[in-house]
Tab-separated table of C-alpha atoms in Angstrom:
chain	number	residue	atom	x	y	z
A	91	MET	CA	21.854	46.169	-48.071
A	92	SER	CA	23.373	44.247	-45.139
A	93	LEU	CA	22.899	45.347	-41.699
A	94	LEU	CA	25.155	45.601	-39.438
A	95	ILE	CA	24.455	44.910	-35.492
A	96	SER	CA	26.493	46.027	-32.742
A	97	SER	CA	27.755	42.968	-29.969
A	98	PRO	CA	26.672	40.828	-28.634
A	99	HIS	CA	24.701	38.442	-31.130
A	100	THR	CA	23.847	35.361	-29.184
A	101	HIS	CA	21.819	35.671	-25.659
A	102	SER	CA	22.030	33.228	-22.886
A	103	GLY	CA	18.344	33.207	-22.805
A	104	LYS	CA	18.894	33.899	-19.061
A	105	SER	CA	16.891	36.872	-17.021
A	106	VAL	CA	16.591	38.780	-14.101
A	107	GLN	CA	13.139	36.851	-13.828
A	108	ASN	CA	13.575	34.034	-15.085
A	109	THR	CA	17.251	34.036	-12.529
A	110	MET	CA	15.174	35.319	-9.359
A	111	LEU	CA	12.428	32.601	-9.717
A	112	LEU	CA	14.778	29.588	-10.275
A	113	VAL	CA	16.514	30.796	-6.469
A	114	MET	CA	13.390	30.695	-4.920
A	115	LEU	CA	12.415	27.214	-6.436
A	116	ALA	CA	15.793	25.969	-5.056
A	117	LEU	CA	14.450	27.003	-1.774
A	118	ALA	CA	11.050	26.055	-1.339
A	119	PRO	CA	11.989	22.496	-0.179
A	120	ALA	CA	13.766	23.978	2.381
A	121	THR	CA	10.981	26.419	3.252
A	122	ILE	CA	8.524	24.389	3.422
A	123	PHE	CA	9.716	22.637	5.709
A	124	GLY	CA	10.758	25.179	7.765
A	125	LEU	CA	7.449	26.799	8.335
A	126	TYR	CA	5.791	22.997	8.712
A	127	LEU	CA	7.985	22.874	11.433
A	128	PHE	CA	7.809	26.361	12.815
A	129	GLY	CA	4.178	27.114	11.753
A	130	LEU	CA	1.426	29.608	12.189
A	131	PRO	CA	4.277	32.313	13.663
A	132	ALA	CA	6.464	31.110	10.795
A	133	ILE	CA	4.243	31.877	7.958
A	134	SER	CA	3.387	34.757	9.465
A	135	LEU	CA	6.571	36.450	9.744
A	136	PHE	CA	7.503	34.165	5.981
A	137	LEU	CA	4.663	36.386	4.623
A	138	ILE	CA	5.124	39.769	6.436
A	139	THR	CA	9.013	40.288	5.236
A	140	ILE	CA	8.039	39.482	1.544
A	141	LEU	CA	4.583	40.952	1.413
A	142	GLY	CA	7.195	44.196	3.975
A	143	CYS	CA	9.273	44.362	0.530
A	144	VAL	CA	7.877	44.498	-2.096
A	145	LEU	CA	5.830	46.981	-0.069
A	146	ALA	CA	9.046	48.758	0.218
A	147	GLU	CA	10.631	48.444	-2.947
A	148	ALA	CA	7.355	50.022	-4.982
A	149	MET	CA	7.228	53.179	-2.696
A	150	ALA	CA	10.684	53.382	-3.647
A	151	LEU	CA	11.050	52.834	-6.992
A	152	LYS	CA	7.582	55.411	-7.056
A	153	ILE	CA	9.320	57.957	-5.455
A	154	MET	CA	11.590	58.121	-7.770
A	155	GLY	CA	9.849	58.543	-10.716
A	156	LYS	CA	10.675	54.382	-11.721
A	157	PRO	CA	7.874	52.059	-13.169
A	158	VAL	CA	6.857	50.466	-10.314
A	159	GLY	CA	5.433	47.867	-12.912
A	160	LYS	CA	8.590	46.640	-13.858
A	161	TYR	CA	10.861	46.949	-11.945
A	162	LEU	CA	8.454	44.802	-9.195
A	163	SER	CA	7.646	42.376	-11.310
A	164	ASP	CA	11.623	41.087	-12.031
A	165	GLY	CA	10.998	39.303	-8.699
A	166	SER	CA	14.086	40.574	-6.445
A	167	ALA	CA	12.130	42.361	-3.725
A	168	ILE	CA	10.457	39.054	-3.157
A	169	LEU	CA	14.129	37.178	-3.469
A	170	THR	CA	15.332	39.626	-0.969
A	171	GLY	CA	11.968	38.889	1.539
A	172	TRP	CA	12.303	35.439	1.291
A	173	LEU	CA	16.253	35.910	1.937
A	174	LEU	CA	15.460	38.095	5.440
A	175	ALA	CA	12.381	35.559	6.622
A	176	LEU	CA	15.013	32.585	6.173
A	177	SER	CA	17.485	34.127	8.462
A	178	LEU	CA	15.295	36.048	11.202
A	179	PRO	CA	14.324	33.611	14.103
A	180	PRO	CA	10.832	32.022	12.951
A	181	THR	CA	9.480	33.137	15.974
A	182	ALA	CA	10.065	37.232	16.783
A	183	PRO	CA	7.634	39.412	16.520
A	184	TRP	CA	5.949	40.809	13.395
A	185	TRP	CA	7.966	44.571	13.515
A	186	ILE	CA	10.978	43.067	13.168
A	187	GLY	CA	10.141	41.513	9.541
A	188	LEU	CA	8.733	44.864	8.625
A	189	LEU	CA	11.148	46.914	9.686
A	190	GLY	CA	13.730	44.031	8.602
A	191	ALA	CA	11.919	44.715	4.786
A	192	PHE	CA	12.658	48.123	4.424
A	193	LEU	CA	15.669	48.136	5.616
A	194	ALA	CA	16.990	46.111	3.394
A	195	ILE	CA	15.423	47.300	0.367
A	196	ILE	CA	15.829	50.916	0.973
A	197	ILE	CA	18.615	50.553	3.225
A	198	GLY	CA	20.403	47.586	1.273
A	199	LYS	CA	19.036	47.985	-2.028
A	200	GLN	CA	17.438	51.295	-3.367
A	201	VAL	CA	20.487	54.463	-1.850
A	202	PHE	CA	22.561	52.520	-3.927
A	203	GLY	CA	20.621	52.681	-7.176
A	204	GLY	CA	18.458	49.484	-7.015
A	205	ILE	CA	18.599	46.183	-8.326
A	206	GLY	CA	22.355	45.746	-10.322
A	207	GLN	CA	23.762	48.450	-8.513
A	208	ASN	CA	23.821	47.651	-4.911
A	209	LEU	CA	26.882	47.373	-2.433
A	210	PHE	CA	26.056	44.212	-0.080
A	211	ASN	CA	23.472	41.572	-0.050
A	212	PRO	CA	20.046	43.447	0.866
A	213	ALA	CA	18.909	40.721	3.376
A	214	MET	CA	22.360	40.648	5.477
A	215	VAL	CA	22.259	44.391	5.249
A	216	ALA	CA	18.589	44.179	7.446
A	217	ARG	CA	20.099	40.843	9.300
A	218	VAL	CA	22.754	42.780	10.506
A	219	ALA	CA	21.275	46.109	12.116
A	220	LEU	CA	18.174	44.231	13.489
A	221	LEU	CA	21.171	41.817	15.709
A	222	ILE	CA	22.993	44.486	16.562
A	223	SER	CA	19.846	46.601	17.010
A	224	PHE	CA	17.640	44.589	18.466
A	225	PRO	CA	19.589	40.906	20.561
A	226	LEU	CA	16.626	40.043	22.510
A	227	GLU	CA	14.447	39.572	20.062
A	228	MET	CA	17.022	38.182	17.604
A	229	THR	CA	18.469	35.983	19.376
A	230	THR	CA	15.135	34.779	21.171
A	231	TRP	CA	14.339	30.815	19.902
A	232	VAL	CA	12.546	27.715	19.609
A	233	THR	CA	13.316	24.500	18.944
A	234	VAL	CA	10.845	21.990	16.761
A	235	ASP	CA	8.458	21.404	19.924
A	236	GLY	CA	7.988	25.362	21.215
A	237	VAL	CA	9.877	25.435	23.734
A	238	SER	CA	12.694	27.698	23.984
A	239	GLY	CA	16.353	27.115	23.642
A	240	ALA	CA	19.833	28.707	22.133
A	241	THR	CA	20.464	27.096	19.012
A	242	PRO	CA	23.564	24.402	18.504
A	243	LEU	CA	26.732	27.308	18.039
A	244	GLY	CA	24.951	29.297	20.749
A	245	HIS	CA	24.412	26.328	22.815
A	246	ILE	CA	28.298	25.500	22.149
A	247	ARG	CA	29.265	29.126	22.808
A	248	THR	CA	27.796	29.848	26.347
A	249	GLU	CA	29.075	26.150	27.784
A	250	THR	CA	32.796	26.918	26.452
A	251	GLY	CA	32.681	30.337	27.241
A	252	GLN	CA	31.598	29.446	30.880
A	253	GLY	CA	34.641	27.081	30.894
A	254	HIS	CA	32.836	23.897	30.415
A	255	THR	CA	34.184	20.788	27.569
A	256	LEU	CA	32.015	20.042	24.726
A	257	SER	CA	32.502	16.148	26.322
A	258	SER	CA	30.659	17.512	29.447
A	259	PHE	CA	27.280	18.345	27.544
A	260	ALA	CA	27.640	16.654	24.339
A	261	ASP	CA	23.999	14.981	24.968
A	262	SER	CA	22.393	18.187	25.783
A	263	LEU	CA	23.595	18.676	22.198
A	264	PRO	CA	21.382	17.329	18.745
A	265	SER	CA	22.779	14.839	16.655
A	266	VAL	CA	24.645	15.001	13.428
A	267	SER	CA	21.636	13.628	11.801
A	268	ASP	CA	19.128	15.648	13.841
A	269	MET	CA	20.657	18.591	12.675
A	270	GLY	CA	21.245	17.642	9.228
A	271	LEU	CA	17.510	17.426	8.984
A	272	GLY	CA	16.690	20.096	10.343
A	273	MET	CA	15.749	18.930	13.672
A	274	MET	CA	17.173	22.028	16.301
A	275	GLY	CA	16.242	25.225	17.170
A	276	GLY	CA	17.394	28.327	15.148
A	277	SER	CA	16.288	30.341	11.975
A	278	MET	CA	14.779	29.175	9.328
A	279	GLY	CA	17.545	29.017	6.391
A	280	GLU	CA	19.660	26.863	9.067
A	281	THR	CA	17.062	23.377	8.892
A	282	SER	CA	17.453	20.758	6.542
A	283	ALA	CA	21.495	20.978	5.297
A	284	VAL	CA	20.019	18.555	3.214
A	285	LEU	CA	17.310	20.002	1.718
A	286	LEU	CA	19.362	22.709	1.208
A	287	LEU	CA	22.242	21.353	0.025
A	288	LEU	CA	19.867	19.377	-3.019
A	289	GLY	CA	18.650	23.491	-3.798
A	290	GLY	CA	21.995	24.639	-4.082
A	291	LEU	CA	23.044	21.184	-6.066
A	292	PHE	CA	19.896	22.389	-8.396
A	293	LEU	CA	21.039	26.075	-8.907
A	294	LEU	CA	24.667	24.693	-9.978
A	295	TRP	CA	22.941	22.384	-12.137
A	296	LYS	CA	21.003	24.649	-13.860
A	297	ARG	CA	23.992	27.314	-13.496
A	298	ILE	CA	22.774	30.200	-11.939
A	299	ILE	CA	25.442	30.221	-9.916
A	300	THR	CA	29.134	28.617	-10.278
A	301	TRP	CA	30.884	26.083	-8.130
A	302	HIS	CA	33.549	28.922	-6.907
A	303	ILE	CA	32.467	30.099	-3.895
A	304	PRO	CA	30.262	27.454	-2.500
A	305	VAL	CA	33.255	24.830	-2.441
A	306	SER	CA	35.902	27.773	-1.454
A	307	LEU	CA	33.226	28.713	1.430
A	308	LEU	CA	32.610	25.420	2.923
A	309	GLY	CA	36.468	24.159	2.301
A	310	THR	CA	38.091	27.005	4.375
A	311	LEU	CA	35.617	26.849	6.974
A	312	LEU	CA	35.341	22.863	6.857
A	313	LEU	CA	39.708	22.656	6.371
A	314	LEU	CA	39.785	25.134	9.701
A	315	ALA	CA	37.675	23.468	11.763
A	316	GLY	CA	38.982	20.340	11.233
A	317	ILE	CA	42.136	21.654	12.597
A	318	MET	CA	41.158	23.884	15.649
A	319	HIS	CA	38.811	20.163	16.678
A	320	ALA	CA	42.573	17.997	15.929
A	321	ILE	CA	44.202	20.541	18.454
A	322	ASN	CA	41.481	20.714	21.426
A	323	PRO	CA	38.805	18.099	20.607
A	324	ASP	CA	37.312	19.910	23.838
A	325	VAL	CA	36.559	23.158	23.098
A	326	TYR	CA	36.063	24.244	19.059
A	327	PRO	CA	33.258	21.161	17.686
A	328	GLY	CA	34.354	19.316	14.531
A	329	ALA	CA	33.976	20.221	10.857
A	330	GLU	CA	30.303	18.576	10.777
A	331	VAL	CA	29.094	21.066	13.965
A	332	HIS	CA	30.571	24.481	11.662
A	333	LEU	CA	28.497	22.160	8.439
A	334	LEU	CA	25.346	20.960	9.404
A	335	ALA	CA	24.669	24.109	12.053
A	336	GLY	CA	23.613	27.348	11.295
A	337	ALA	CA	23.295	29.036	8.143
A	338	THR	CA	26.489	27.264	7.023
A	339	LEU	CA	25.078	26.089	3.389
A	340	LEU	CA	21.829	28.778	2.668
A	341	GLY	CA	24.930	31.537	3.036
A	342	ALA	CA	27.418	29.266	0.777
A	343	PHE	CA	24.543	28.249	-1.908
A	344	PHE	CA	22.168	31.428	-1.381
A	345	ILE	CA	24.054	34.263	-0.034
A	346	ALA	CA	27.232	34.631	-0.577
A	347	THR	CA	26.789	33.989	-4.747
A	348	ASP	CA	24.539	36.585	-5.419
A	349	LEU	CA	25.348	37.745	-8.654
A	350	VAL	CA	25.814	41.942	-7.727
A	351	THR	CA	27.447	41.288	-4.892
A	352	SER	CA	30.397	38.434	-5.736
A	353	PRO	CA	33.314	39.130	-8.175
A	354	VAL	CA	32.871	38.452	-11.984
A	355	SER	CA	36.315	36.418	-11.839
A	356	ALA	CA	36.571	32.621	-11.061
A	357	THR	CA	39.502	33.742	-9.245
A	358	GLY	CA	37.950	36.098	-7.464
A	359	GLN	CA	35.188	34.074	-6.508
A	360	LEU	CA	37.586	31.893	-4.594
A	361	ILE	CA	39.385	34.261	-2.939
A	362	PHE	CA	35.971	35.501	-2.174
A	363	GLY	CA	34.623	32.221	-0.520
A	364	ALA	CA	37.484	31.426	1.059
A	365	GLY	CA	37.480	35.203	3.236
A	366	CYS	CA	33.789	34.114	4.513
A	367	GLY	CA	35.109	30.640	5.261
A	368	LEU	CA	37.711	32.180	7.149
A	369	LEU	CA	35.629	35.485	8.749
A	370	VAL	CA	32.807	32.958	9.380
A	371	TYR	CA	35.064	30.723	11.536
A	372	VAL	CA	36.715	33.281	13.255
A	373	ILE	CA	33.272	35.250	14.431
A	374	ARG	CA	31.923	31.840	15.025
A	375	THR	CA	34.553	31.058	17.755
A	376	TRP	CA	36.105	34.066	18.972
A	377	ALA	CA	33.405	37.128	18.477
A	378	GLY	CA	30.609	38.234	20.519
A	379	TYR	CA	28.114	36.263	18.113
A	380	PRO	CA	27.470	32.583	17.649
A	381	GLU	CA	26.434	32.718	13.988
A	382	GLY	CA	28.435	34.976	11.452
A	383	MET	CA	27.531	34.484	8.141
A	384	ALA	CA	26.132	37.602	7.413
A	385	PHE	CA	29.130	39.516	9.013
A	386	ALA	CA	31.196	37.874	7.249
A	387	VAL	CA	29.283	37.951	4.011
A	388	MET	CA	29.172	41.989	4.320
A	389	LEU	CA	32.710	41.970	4.857
A	390	MET	CA	34.052	40.788	2.003
A	391	ASN	CA	31.122	42.520	-0.293
A	392	ALA	CA	32.623	45.230	0.919
A	393	LEU	CA	35.635	44.399	-0.548
A	394	THR	CA	34.419	43.039	-4.013
A	395	PRO	CA	35.141	45.850	-5.658
A	396	LEU	CA	38.915	45.628	-4.846
A	397	ILE	CA	38.676	42.059	-5.678
A	398	ASP	CA	37.691	42.604	-9.043
A	399	HIS	CA	40.372	45.441	-10.239
A	400	TYR	CA	42.697	42.904	-9.543
A	401	PHE	CA	41.695	39.625	-10.734
A	402	ARG	CA	39.165	41.023	-13.799
A	403	PRO	CA	39.030	38.401	-16.319
A	404	ARG	CA	40.968	39.435	-18.854
A	405	ILE	CA	39.091	40.929	-22.035
A	406	TYR	CA	40.335	39.594	-25.310
A	407	GLY	CA	42.163	40.692	-27.541
A	408	ARG	CA	44.042	43.330	-24.209
A	409	ASP	CA	46.703	41.691	-21.293
A	410	ARG	CA	45.168	41.126	-18.056
A	411	LYS	CA	45.979	44.744	-17.267
A	412	GLY	CA	43.956	46.039	-20.447
A	413	GLU	CA	46.466	46.909	-22.914
A	414	PRO	CA	46.043	45.939	-26.174
A	415	LEU	CA	47.830	43.532	-27.038
A	416	ASN	CA	49.836	43.921	-30.137
A	417	TYR	CA	50.546	41.248	-32.512
A	418	ALA	CA	51.716	43.035	-35.243
A	419	SER	CA	54.896	43.294	-33.617
A	420	GLY	CA	55.311	39.727	-32.450
A	421	GLU	CA	55.658	40.247	-29.071
A	422	ASN	CA	52.021	38.952	-27.734
A	423	LYS	CA	51.174	36.090	-30.349
A	424	PRO	CA	47.916	34.089	-29.520
């Protein structure tokens, strides 16, 4: 007697826990470097955000009657806290990290039903909420030598907003090499673009993410930056500044590529990434904030269901509209 088992009949070997571990492994070099640069305050904030997310997750699961150990063990709460810590000023007060952790888990994740059901990236929900609610604490930065100062993008926004040309204060900006190595003010997720890029390439190599979102996001952002810089180099910084300053690489490889909140199809991912790149440039250049990655990703997260609706992958045996193919009539031949 044969045993019939429904599909699928193969397994990729990937699991939520394995995916989270690989993403954290990819983030580790840039994180360790950032903790080294900013010292004890950054280490404390990093631990607070992670522990806060784990605590918030456990409390939410307990209230909803779900098995706490089962869901905590997947590592998603730890990764959320990790990404949140990388997006915060490394010297932010401890309560910013704790409040952000609860916002990320409760508001950004659990109110939607938990892992796999959230519409927005939880860490970005927390960052945006904190930035709007506590602008002073969220925009106070220190350089690697402990001196208070603006980020490169913030400095450019302030000076150009006062009518100064880029050439008039170019000497006060970090060099391209310093920006690439993270020797500048900013969050830990803005330090060492080189290490973040290597982490992103590692995720591509392990097939945790695909190339579509990072390439379309970076391509759109850099293309716009290059065009605007060519039009007026005294007002608009070049593509290298937009690439190396701010959370560009963290967003392109680790945030926008979130499997839950980004489109399913390759075409949808290209549109999603291009939209993120466009919004990042628009917000950085003309909106009220010098860094726009969190806002851009959340806005495109909101469009993901619409993108998936119009650019969903074709199911085998059905056309693009989901209607069964009629091979018998000869109208739809494979």
